[in-house]
Short mmCIF file of C-alpha atoms in Angstrom, two decimals:
data_model
loop_
_atom_site.label_atom_id
_atom_site.label_comp_id
_atom_site.label_asym_id
_atom_site.label_seq_id
_atom_site.Cartn_x
_atom_site.Cartn_y
_atom_site.Cartn_z
CA MET A 1 -25.46 -34.81 17.71
CA ASP A 2 -28.61 -32.64 18.29
CA SER A 3 -29.60 -29.43 15.75
CA GLU A 4 -28.48 -26.96 18.14
CA ASP A 5 -24.60 -28.69 18.64
CA SER A 6 -24.51 -28.91 14.85
CA ALA A 7 -25.61 -25.17 14.38
CA LEU A 8 -22.49 -24.34 16.36
CA ARG A 9 -20.22 -25.89 14.31
CA ILE A 10 -18.05 -24.12 11.59
CA ASP A 11 -19.05 -24.83 8.24
CA ARG A 12 -16.32 -22.82 6.34
CA VAL A 13 -13.79 -19.87 6.83
CA HIS A 14 -13.24 -17.28 4.38
CA LEU A 15 -9.82 -15.63 4.62
CA THR A 16 -9.56 -12.20 2.70
CA PRO A 17 -6.23 -10.39 2.90
CA VAL A 18 -6.59 -6.45 2.14
CA LEU A 19 -4.10 -3.64 1.71
CA VAL A 20 -5.32 -0.16 3.39
CA ALA A 21 -4.11 2.75 2.83
CA ASP A 22 -1.59 3.94 5.80
CA PRO A 23 0.17 7.57 6.50
CA PRO A 24 3.99 8.10 6.32
CA LEU A 25 4.36 7.46 10.18
CA LEU A 26 8.23 6.95 11.25
CA ASN A 27 9.85 5.01 13.53
CA THR A 28 13.14 3.18 14.56
CA GLN A 29 12.46 0.67 11.60
CA GLY A 30 11.67 3.36 9.24
CA VAL A 31 8.44 4.70 7.68
CA HIS A 32 4.90 2.99 7.14
CA GLN A 33 4.42 2.39 3.72
CA PRO A 34 1.45 3.54 1.41
CA PHE A 35 -0.36 0.37 2.41
CA THR A 36 -0.43 -2.09 5.13
CA PRO A 37 -2.05 -5.75 4.42
CA ARG A 38 -4.42 -7.12 6.79
CA LEU A 39 -6.38 -10.55 7.34
CA VAL A 40 -10.08 -10.33 8.18
CA VAL A 41 -11.25 -14.08 8.60
CA GLU A 42 -14.71 -14.84 8.61
CA VAL A 43 -15.73 -18.34 10.40
CA VAL A 44 -19.06 -19.18 8.98
CA THR A 45 -21.52 -22.00 11.02
CA ARG A 46 -23.91 -24.62 9.99
CA GLY A 47 -26.36 -22.15 11.45
CA GLY A 48 -25.56 -19.54 9.03
CA VAL A 49 -24.20 -17.31 11.43
CA THR A 50 -20.72 -15.35 10.25
CA GLY A 51 -18.14 -14.32 13.45
CA LEU A 52 -15.43 -11.49 12.41
CA GLY A 53 -11.87 -11.84 13.43
CA GLU A 54 -8.98 -9.46 11.86
CA THR A 55 -4.88 -10.14 12.23
CA TYR A 56 -1.56 -9.47 10.40
CA GLY A 57 -1.97 -9.84 6.54
CA ASP A 58 1.67 -10.43 5.79
CA THR A 59 2.18 -13.35 3.82
CA ARG A 60 3.89 -15.33 6.63
CA TYR A 61 0.99 -14.98 8.39
CA LEU A 62 -1.36 -15.70 5.46
CA ASP A 63 0.31 -19.07 4.62
CA LEU A 64 -0.23 -20.02 8.10
CA ALA A 65 -3.73 -19.28 7.96
CA ARG A 66 -4.90 -21.16 5.11
CA PRO A 67 -3.55 -24.37 6.41
CA LEU A 68 -5.67 -23.72 9.95
CA ALA A 69 -8.68 -22.49 7.97
CA ASP A 70 -8.91 -25.83 5.77
CA ALA A 71 -8.92 -27.86 8.99
CA LEU A 72 -11.56 -25.78 10.89
CA PRO A 73 -15.05 -26.78 9.46
CA GLY A 74 -16.69 -29.47 11.64
CA HIS A 75 -14.75 -27.57 14.35
CA PRO A 76 -16.94 -26.13 17.49
CA VAL A 77 -17.22 -22.40 17.71
CA THR A 78 -17.59 -22.92 21.76
CA HIS A 79 -14.66 -25.15 21.69
CA VAL A 80 -11.45 -22.13 21.01
CA ASN A 81 -8.91 -23.99 23.28
CA GLU A 82 -8.62 -26.80 20.85
CA LEU A 83 -7.75 -23.83 18.53
CA PHE A 84 -3.55 -23.60 19.85
CA VAL A 85 -3.42 -27.49 19.44
CA LEU A 86 -5.11 -27.74 16.23
CA ALA A 87 -2.83 -24.88 14.67
CA ALA A 88 0.37 -26.69 15.94
CA ARG A 89 -0.80 -29.46 14.00
CA VAL A 90 -1.35 -28.15 10.79
CA CYS A 91 0.60 -24.84 10.59
CA ASP A 92 4.35 -24.75 9.93
CA PRO A 93 5.72 -21.43 10.18
CA HIS A 94 8.86 -22.50 8.25
CA ARG A 95 6.83 -22.85 4.86
CA SER A 96 6.77 -19.37 4.90
CA GLY A 97 10.17 -18.54 5.98
CA GLY A 98 8.74 -16.31 8.47
CA VAL A 99 10.52 -17.56 11.55
CA ASP A 100 13.73 -15.51 12.61
CA ALA A 101 15.38 -13.66 15.39
CA ARG A 102 15.06 -9.99 14.48
CA ALA A 103 12.95 -7.35 15.33
CA ASP A 104 9.31 -7.57 13.42
CA ALA A 105 9.47 -3.84 11.26
CA GLY A 106 5.98 -4.23 10.94
CA GLY A 107 4.58 -4.33 14.49
CA LEU A 108 7.84 -4.11 16.23
CA ARG A 109 7.32 -6.71 18.48
CA GLY A 110 10.29 -8.11 19.73
CA ALA A 111 11.64 -11.63 18.43
CA GLN A 112 9.99 -13.80 16.53
CA SER A 113 9.02 -17.52 16.88
CA ALA A 114 7.23 -20.30 15.56
CA ASP A 115 4.82 -20.12 18.39
CA LYS A 116 4.12 -16.05 17.92
CA LEU A 117 3.34 -16.67 14.29
CA ARG A 118 0.73 -19.42 14.83
CA LEU A 119 -0.46 -17.36 18.32
CA SER A 120 -1.23 -14.29 15.79
CA VAL A 121 -3.19 -16.22 13.81
CA VAL A 122 -5.16 -18.11 16.22
CA SER A 123 -6.11 -15.14 17.60
CA ALA A 124 -8.03 -13.91 14.61
CA VAL A 125 -10.14 -17.37 14.40
CA GLU A 126 -10.59 -17.32 18.51
CA THR A 127 -12.01 -13.68 17.92
CA ALA A 128 -14.14 -15.00 15.01
CA CYS A 129 -15.39 -18.19 16.74
CA LEU A 130 -16.47 -15.80 19.86
CA ASP A 131 -18.27 -13.47 17.61
CA ALA A 132 -20.14 -16.35 15.84
CA LEU A 133 -21.19 -17.82 19.23
CA GLY A 134 -22.27 -14.08 20.78
CA ARG A 135 -24.49 -13.63 17.73
CA THR A 136 -26.06 -16.88 17.97
CA LEU A 137 -26.83 -16.78 21.51
CA GLY A 138 -27.38 -12.92 21.51
CA LEU A 139 -24.64 -12.15 23.64
CA PRO A 140 -21.99 -9.58 23.45
CA VAL A 141 -18.39 -10.68 23.32
CA HIS A 142 -17.70 -9.73 26.67
CA ALA A 143 -20.18 -11.57 28.21
CA LEU A 144 -18.62 -14.38 26.79
CA LEU A 145 -15.24 -13.76 29.09
CA GLY A 146 -17.51 -13.12 32.12
CA GLY A 147 -18.85 -9.48 31.62
CA ARG A 148 -17.77 -6.14 31.68
CA VAL A 149 -16.65 -4.36 34.38
CA ARG A 150 -16.55 -0.89 32.61
CA ASP A 151 -19.00 0.70 29.81
CA GLU A 152 -16.54 2.63 28.05
CA VAL A 153 -12.81 1.86 27.24
CA GLU A 154 -10.38 5.03 27.28
CA TYR A 155 -7.73 5.26 24.72
CA SER A 156 -4.45 7.15 24.17
CA ALA A 157 -3.90 9.76 21.14
CA TYR A 158 -1.21 8.05 19.49
CA LEU A 159 1.48 10.65 17.97
CA PHE A 160 4.34 10.04 15.42
CA HIS A 161 6.92 12.15 13.79
CA LYS A 162 5.47 11.98 10.16
CA TRP A 163 6.65 13.38 6.82
CA ALA A 164 3.88 15.51 5.21
CA GLY A 165 2.93 13.18 2.43
CA HIS A 166 4.32 9.53 0.84
CA PRO A 167 6.95 10.54 -1.80
CA GLY A 168 5.34 11.62 -4.79
CA GLN A 169 2.07 12.09 -2.88
CA ALA A 170 0.09 15.15 -1.99
CA PRO A 171 0.24 15.93 1.62
CA ASP A 172 -2.15 14.32 3.85
CA ALA A 173 -4.52 15.98 6.03
CA TRP A 174 -2.33 15.96 9.03
CA GLY A 175 0.75 16.95 7.66
CA GLU A 176 4.25 16.92 8.65
CA ALA A 177 5.40 16.76 12.70
CA LEU A 178 8.85 16.67 12.70
CA ASP A 179 9.58 19.02 15.39
CA PRO A 180 7.85 19.82 19.17
CA ALA A 181 5.82 22.12 17.20
CA GLY A 182 4.36 19.42 14.35
CA VAL A 183 4.13 17.00 17.40
CA VAL A 184 2.44 19.70 19.62
CA GLU A 185 -0.12 20.53 16.64
CA GLN A 186 -0.71 16.96 16.40
CA ALA A 187 -2.00 16.45 19.54
CA ARG A 188 -4.37 19.37 19.57
CA ARG A 189 -5.75 17.87 16.61
CA PHE A 190 -6.42 14.69 17.83
CA GLU A 191 -8.16 16.01 21.12
CA ARG A 192 -10.33 18.61 18.82
CA LEU A 193 -11.11 15.13 16.78
CA HIS A 194 -11.55 12.38 19.39
CA GLY A 195 -11.61 14.42 22.91
CA PHE A 196 -8.70 12.28 23.86
CA ARG A 197 -7.35 13.05 27.41
CA SER A 198 -3.65 11.24 27.06
CA PHE A 199 -0.87 10.97 24.39
CA LYS A 200 1.84 8.50 23.51
CA LEU A 201 4.82 9.72 21.27
CA LYS A 202 6.56 7.26 19.23
CA GLY A 203 10.02 7.73 19.47
CA GLY A 204 13.32 6.31 18.01
CA VAL A 205 12.82 8.59 15.36
CA LEU A 206 14.89 11.68 15.76
CA PRO A 207 17.87 12.37 18.40
CA PRO A 208 17.05 11.84 21.94
CA ASP A 209 17.19 15.29 23.27
CA GLN A 210 15.05 16.54 20.51
CA GLU A 211 12.16 14.10 21.11
CA VAL A 212 12.64 15.18 25.20
CA ALA A 213 11.70 18.46 23.71
CA GLY A 214 8.99 17.13 21.96
CA VAL A 215 7.65 15.57 25.11
CA ARG A 216 8.45 18.55 27.61
CA ALA A 217 6.27 20.77 24.69
CA LEU A 218 3.18 18.46 25.28
CA ALA A 219 3.21 18.75 28.98
CA LYS A 220 3.36 22.42 28.74
CA GLU A 221 0.62 21.98 26.10
CA PHE A 222 -1.80 19.88 28.16
CA PRO A 223 -0.40 20.03 31.78
CA GLY A 224 -1.05 16.95 34.20
CA ARG A 225 -2.62 14.93 31.27
CA PRO A 226 -0.69 11.24 31.01
CA LEU A 227 2.19 11.14 28.46
CA ARG A 228 3.90 8.28 27.21
CA LEU A 229 7.31 7.77 25.02
CA ASP A 230 7.97 4.71 22.90
CA PRO A 231 11.64 4.57 21.12
CA ASN A 232 10.66 0.79 20.19
CA GLY A 233 14.30 -0.20 21.96
CA ALA A 234 16.28 2.28 19.68
CA TRP A 235 18.50 3.41 22.71
CA THR A 236 21.21 2.33 24.57
CA VAL A 237 21.34 1.78 28.44
CA ARG A 238 22.94 4.99 28.86
CA THR A 239 20.73 7.31 26.78
CA SER A 240 17.81 5.52 28.31
CA LEU A 241 18.74 6.56 32.06
CA GLY A 242 19.35 10.32 30.44
CA VAL A 243 15.88 10.62 29.24
CA ALA A 244 14.41 8.68 32.18
CA ARG A 245 16.06 11.55 34.43
CA GLU A 246 15.22 14.48 31.85
CA LEU A 247 11.10 13.21 32.07
CA ALA A 248 11.02 11.47 35.03
CA GLU A 249 7.84 14.16 36.71
CA VAL A 250 6.48 14.00 32.99
CA LEU A 251 5.96 10.39 31.94
CA GLU A 252 3.37 8.20 32.68
CA TYR A 253 5.98 5.25 31.80
CA LEU A 254 8.97 4.63 29.46
CA GLU A 255 7.89 1.90 27.07
CA ASP A 256 11.00 -0.16 25.67
CA PRO A 257 13.41 2.36 25.92
CA ALA A 258 15.95 -0.36 25.26
CA THR A 259 16.15 -3.42 23.47
CA GLY A 260 15.95 -7.07 25.53
CA VAL A 261 15.54 -8.10 29.33
CA ALA A 262 18.91 -7.75 30.68
CA ALA A 263 18.86 -4.26 29.06
CA MET A 264 15.33 -3.47 30.31
CA ALA A 265 16.64 -4.44 33.93
CA GLU A 266 19.57 -2.53 33.90
CA VAL A 267 17.31 0.36 33.04
CA ALA A 268 14.82 -0.69 35.59
CA ALA A 269 16.98 -0.64 38.14
CA ALA A 270 18.34 2.70 38.17
CA THR A 271 15.31 4.85 37.66
CA GLU A 272 12.07 5.15 39.22
CA LEU A 273 10.30 5.55 36.28
CA PRO A 274 7.90 3.04 35.40
CA LEU A 275 9.27 0.75 32.46
CA ALA A 276 6.09 -0.53 29.83
CA THR A 277 7.14 -3.06 27.28
CA ASN A 278 5.43 -5.04 24.14
CA MET A 279 8.41 -5.99 22.75
CA CYS A 280 10.75 -8.21 25.37
CA VAL A 281 7.18 -9.57 27.12
CA THR A 282 5.05 -11.07 24.27
CA SER A 283 4.31 -14.22 25.15
CA LEU A 284 4.46 -16.69 28.04
CA ASP A 285 8.34 -17.80 27.88
CA GLU A 286 9.37 -14.46 27.87
CA VAL A 287 7.41 -13.74 31.47
CA PRO A 288 9.80 -15.08 34.24
CA GLU A 289 12.81 -13.64 33.45
CA ALA A 290 11.63 -10.42 32.70
CA PHE A 291 9.50 -10.21 35.97
CA ALA A 292 12.09 -11.98 38.05
CA ARG A 293 14.62 -9.30 36.83
CA GLY A 294 12.18 -6.55 37.58
CA ALA A 295 13.27 -5.56 34.03
CA VAL A 296 9.51 -3.69 33.50
CA ARG A 297 6.34 -2.28 35.98
CA ILE A 298 3.54 -2.34 32.93
CA VAL A 299 2.94 -4.89 30.09
CA LEU A 300 0.79 -3.98 27.37
CA CYS A 301 -1.32 -6.78 26.28
CA ASP A 302 -2.51 -7.17 22.69
CA HIS A 303 -4.89 -9.88 21.83
CA HIS A 304 -3.29 -10.57 18.39
CA TYR A 305 0.30 -11.31 19.94
CA TRP A 306 -1.04 -14.02 23.22
CA GLY A 307 -3.42 -15.71 20.83
CA GLY A 308 -6.91 -14.05 21.62
CA LEU A 309 -9.14 -12.86 24.05
CA HIS A 310 -8.99 -15.39 26.64
CA ARG A 311 -5.51 -15.46 26.81
CA THR A 312 -5.15 -11.68 27.34
CA ARG A 313 -7.51 -12.33 30.14
CA GLU A 314 -5.35 -14.76 31.34
CA LEU A 315 -2.42 -12.54 30.87
CA ALA A 316 -3.98 -9.88 33.43
CA ALA A 317 -3.97 -12.22 35.92
CA LEU A 318 -0.52 -12.93 35.94
CA CYS A 319 0.30 -9.60 36.00
CA GLY A 320 -1.99 -9.01 38.88
CA ALA A 321 -0.31 -11.56 40.45
CA TYR A 322 3.27 -10.10 40.23
CA GLY A 323 2.03 -6.56 40.91
CA ILE A 324 2.67 -5.78 37.14
CA GLY A 325 0.59 -3.03 35.68
CA LEU A 326 -1.09 -3.22 32.42
CA SER A 327 -2.16 -1.54 29.59
CA MET A 328 -3.25 -2.29 25.75
CA HIS A 329 -0.65 -2.49 22.92
CA SER A 330 -1.99 -1.41 19.13
CA ASN A 331 -0.72 -2.35 15.88
CA THR A 332 -2.20 -0.64 11.97
CA HIS A 333 -5.43 -2.67 12.69
CA LEU A 334 -9.09 -2.33 10.97
CA GLY A 335 -12.23 -1.81 13.33
CA ILE A 336 -12.82 -5.22 13.64
CA SER A 337 -9.58 -5.31 16.01
CA LEU A 338 -10.66 -2.07 17.38
CA ALA A 339 -14.12 -3.33 18.55
CA ALA A 340 -12.24 -6.73 19.51
CA MET A 341 -9.97 -4.70 21.66
CA THR A 342 -12.48 -3.09 23.29
CA GLN A 343 -14.55 -5.76 24.26
CA VAL A 344 -11.74 -7.46 26.44
CA ALA A 345 -10.76 -4.42 27.55
CA ALA A 346 -13.98 -3.96 29.39
CA THR A 347 -13.30 -7.53 31.05
CA LEU A 348 -10.03 -6.36 32.42
CA PRO A 349 -10.38 -4.55 36.05
CA ALA A 350 -6.88 -4.13 36.40
CA LEU A 351 -6.53 -2.13 32.78
CA ARG A 352 -5.80 1.07 34.30
CA HIS A 353 -3.89 2.96 31.57
CA ALA A 354 -5.81 4.15 28.45
CA CYS A 355 -5.00 1.82 25.47
CA ASP A 356 -3.16 2.32 22.76
CA THR A 357 -4.98 2.66 19.08
CA HIS A 358 -3.77 3.33 15.64
CA TYR A 359 -7.38 3.59 14.12
CA PRO A 360 -8.15 7.53 14.02
CA TRP A 361 -5.40 7.46 11.44
CA LEU A 362 -6.87 5.19 9.29
CA THR A 363 -9.26 6.62 6.25
CA GLU A 364 -10.59 3.15 5.29
CA ASP A 365 -12.09 0.50 6.91
CA VAL A 366 -14.42 -2.87 6.28
CA LEU A 367 -17.41 -1.74 8.52
CA THR A 368 -20.63 -0.26 7.77
CA THR A 369 -19.95 2.21 10.55
CA THR A 370 -17.18 4.12 11.58
CA PRO A 371 -16.47 3.96 16.00
CA VAL A 372 -16.96 7.13 17.30
CA PHE A 373 -14.52 8.07 20.16
CA ARG A 374 -15.94 10.50 23.00
CA ASP A 375 -13.88 11.97 25.38
CA GLY A 376 -11.18 9.56 23.75
CA ARG A 377 -13.09 6.79 24.90
CA LEU A 378 -15.10 4.22 23.10
CA ALA A 379 -18.87 2.93 24.64
CA VAL A 380 -18.69 -0.99 25.28
CA SER A 381 -21.18 -2.44 22.64
CA ASP A 382 -24.01 -5.10 24.22
CA ALA A 383 -24.88 -5.58 20.74
CA PRO A 384 -24.47 -9.72 19.83
CA GLY A 385 -20.70 -10.68 19.32
CA LEU A 386 -18.21 -7.67 18.47
CA GLY A 387 -21.20 -5.43 17.72
CA VAL A 388 -19.46 -4.77 14.15
CA GLU A 389 -21.04 -5.30 10.91
CA LEU A 390 -18.99 -6.10 7.63
CA ASP A 391 -19.25 -4.05 4.51
CA ARG A 392 -18.73 -6.30 1.78
CA ASP A 393 -18.58 -3.89 -0.91
CA ARG A 394 -15.75 -2.23 1.54
CA LEU A 395 -13.82 -5.43 2.04
CA ALA A 396 -13.87 -6.63 -1.94
CA ASP A 397 -12.57 -3.14 -2.73
CA LEU A 398 -9.54 -3.09 -0.20
CA HIS A 399 -9.14 -7.18 -1.44
CA ARG A 400 -9.03 -6.15 -4.97
CA ARG A 401 -5.97 -3.70 -4.32
CA TRP A 402 -4.43 -7.03 -2.54
CA LEU A 403 -4.88 -8.70 -6.11
CA ARG A 404 -3.57 -5.79 -8.14
CA ASP A 405 -0.39 -5.46 -5.70
CA ASP A 406 2.57 -7.16 -7.58
CA GLY A 407 3.90 -7.88 -3.78
CA ARG A 408 5.29 -4.88 -2.94
CA TYR A 409 2.99 -3.94 -0.09
CA ARG A 410 1.82 -7.71 1.03
CA ASP A 411 4.46 -7.48 3.12
CA ARG A 412 5.11 -4.90 5.52
CA ASP A 413 8.96 -3.11 5.17
CA ASP A 414 9.14 -0.13 7.06
CA ALA A 415 12.82 -0.36 6.19
CA ALA A 416 12.06 -0.57 2.45
CA ALA A 417 9.92 1.82 2.15
CA MET A 418 12.18 4.43 4.01
CA ARG A 419 15.23 3.41 1.97
CA ALA A 420 12.88 4.00 -1.06
CA ALA A 421 13.00 7.62 -0.12
CA ASP A 422 16.93 7.33 0.94
CA PRO A 423 18.93 4.73 -0.14
CA ASP A 424 21.72 5.39 2.34
CA TRP A 425 19.42 5.40 5.45
CA ARG A 426 19.85 3.01 8.33
CA PRO A 427 18.24 2.22 11.69
CA THR A 428 20.02 4.44 14.54
CA ARG A 429 20.83 3.65 18.17
CA TRP A 430 21.12 6.50 20.05
#
């Protein structure tokens, strides 16, 4: 083994779970808790270079990440394809009790499986390996993926119905948004602060006619702008079709109005409005049925779901082969994930829709600098790796919060947070 090869081998892996402040954003599963768990992954090479990755921080992900981290020393950062084999061998999802068939309240990502849990962990390690490799070679991650096809990546403002503040806490800077006027004011603020040109409203919270009114108010305030509505599968086929008729001339696409491929296919067959998903197609084994039945016309990629940045590019190629459009999903992520999203988005020629991002909602991060949106876009960094640097003091602060937590927030549970405010609350299927 020559010295160069040795320098690119992993020496150690650091896993740092953190709790990050989160606003009271509403969705069909409940409300965001005051803090959300994330996991920061650091891959340190024998050459002394550290690469960064990030994924979900819930206990079931952390329990899988630990044995994978233990197995990684000696593994070359260039051999990211082997991560999937290694994870399948050492990660046992049943240890954490994390496999079930219900919707994941933390990400609303559809049915879970052992493979999906592993892929979410692998995604952070793969990103960290690519970051370390890029830093070592002096190349941006997009160059390791084949090079960028755009200089900027457009993002969409992510609008939520929300409370003014968490119960027992003072109102936040965004205030309440529980009607069309509140949603429009939220959108105005996003445009003023970040220049966003398109808007996505998280639905499935209020009665559908009220959410239709919210979208119409946005269309009046921002004529001609791309608008999306995502109720996370909260509607019946009948309701979905009714909303599709009401908003056919207004929406860019309707995302996951109903749950499951069969229901989505039924809706799709009866409307010309494009349907998008990040729930019924989140892994390769869900692709054949959904595409064959015409259930969706747009898939929202997410490197956290699919197993990393290379797998995201594979999904993009698969969608292109079937004539399926491509957008990008977001979860409550930190700046490390935002950098990774931007790097891979820059390499996808068929990405013709603005990407989702929760990032502007956050007031805390673990980076030394805050990414700046200009006209709703992020410039694609050409700096080595992901182009971001870790602020170790901020990371330590958020980790100390996780250490002090009594287990209340280490597993995100939007339904539990809602029931804390209203013990009789139950998810509604409209």
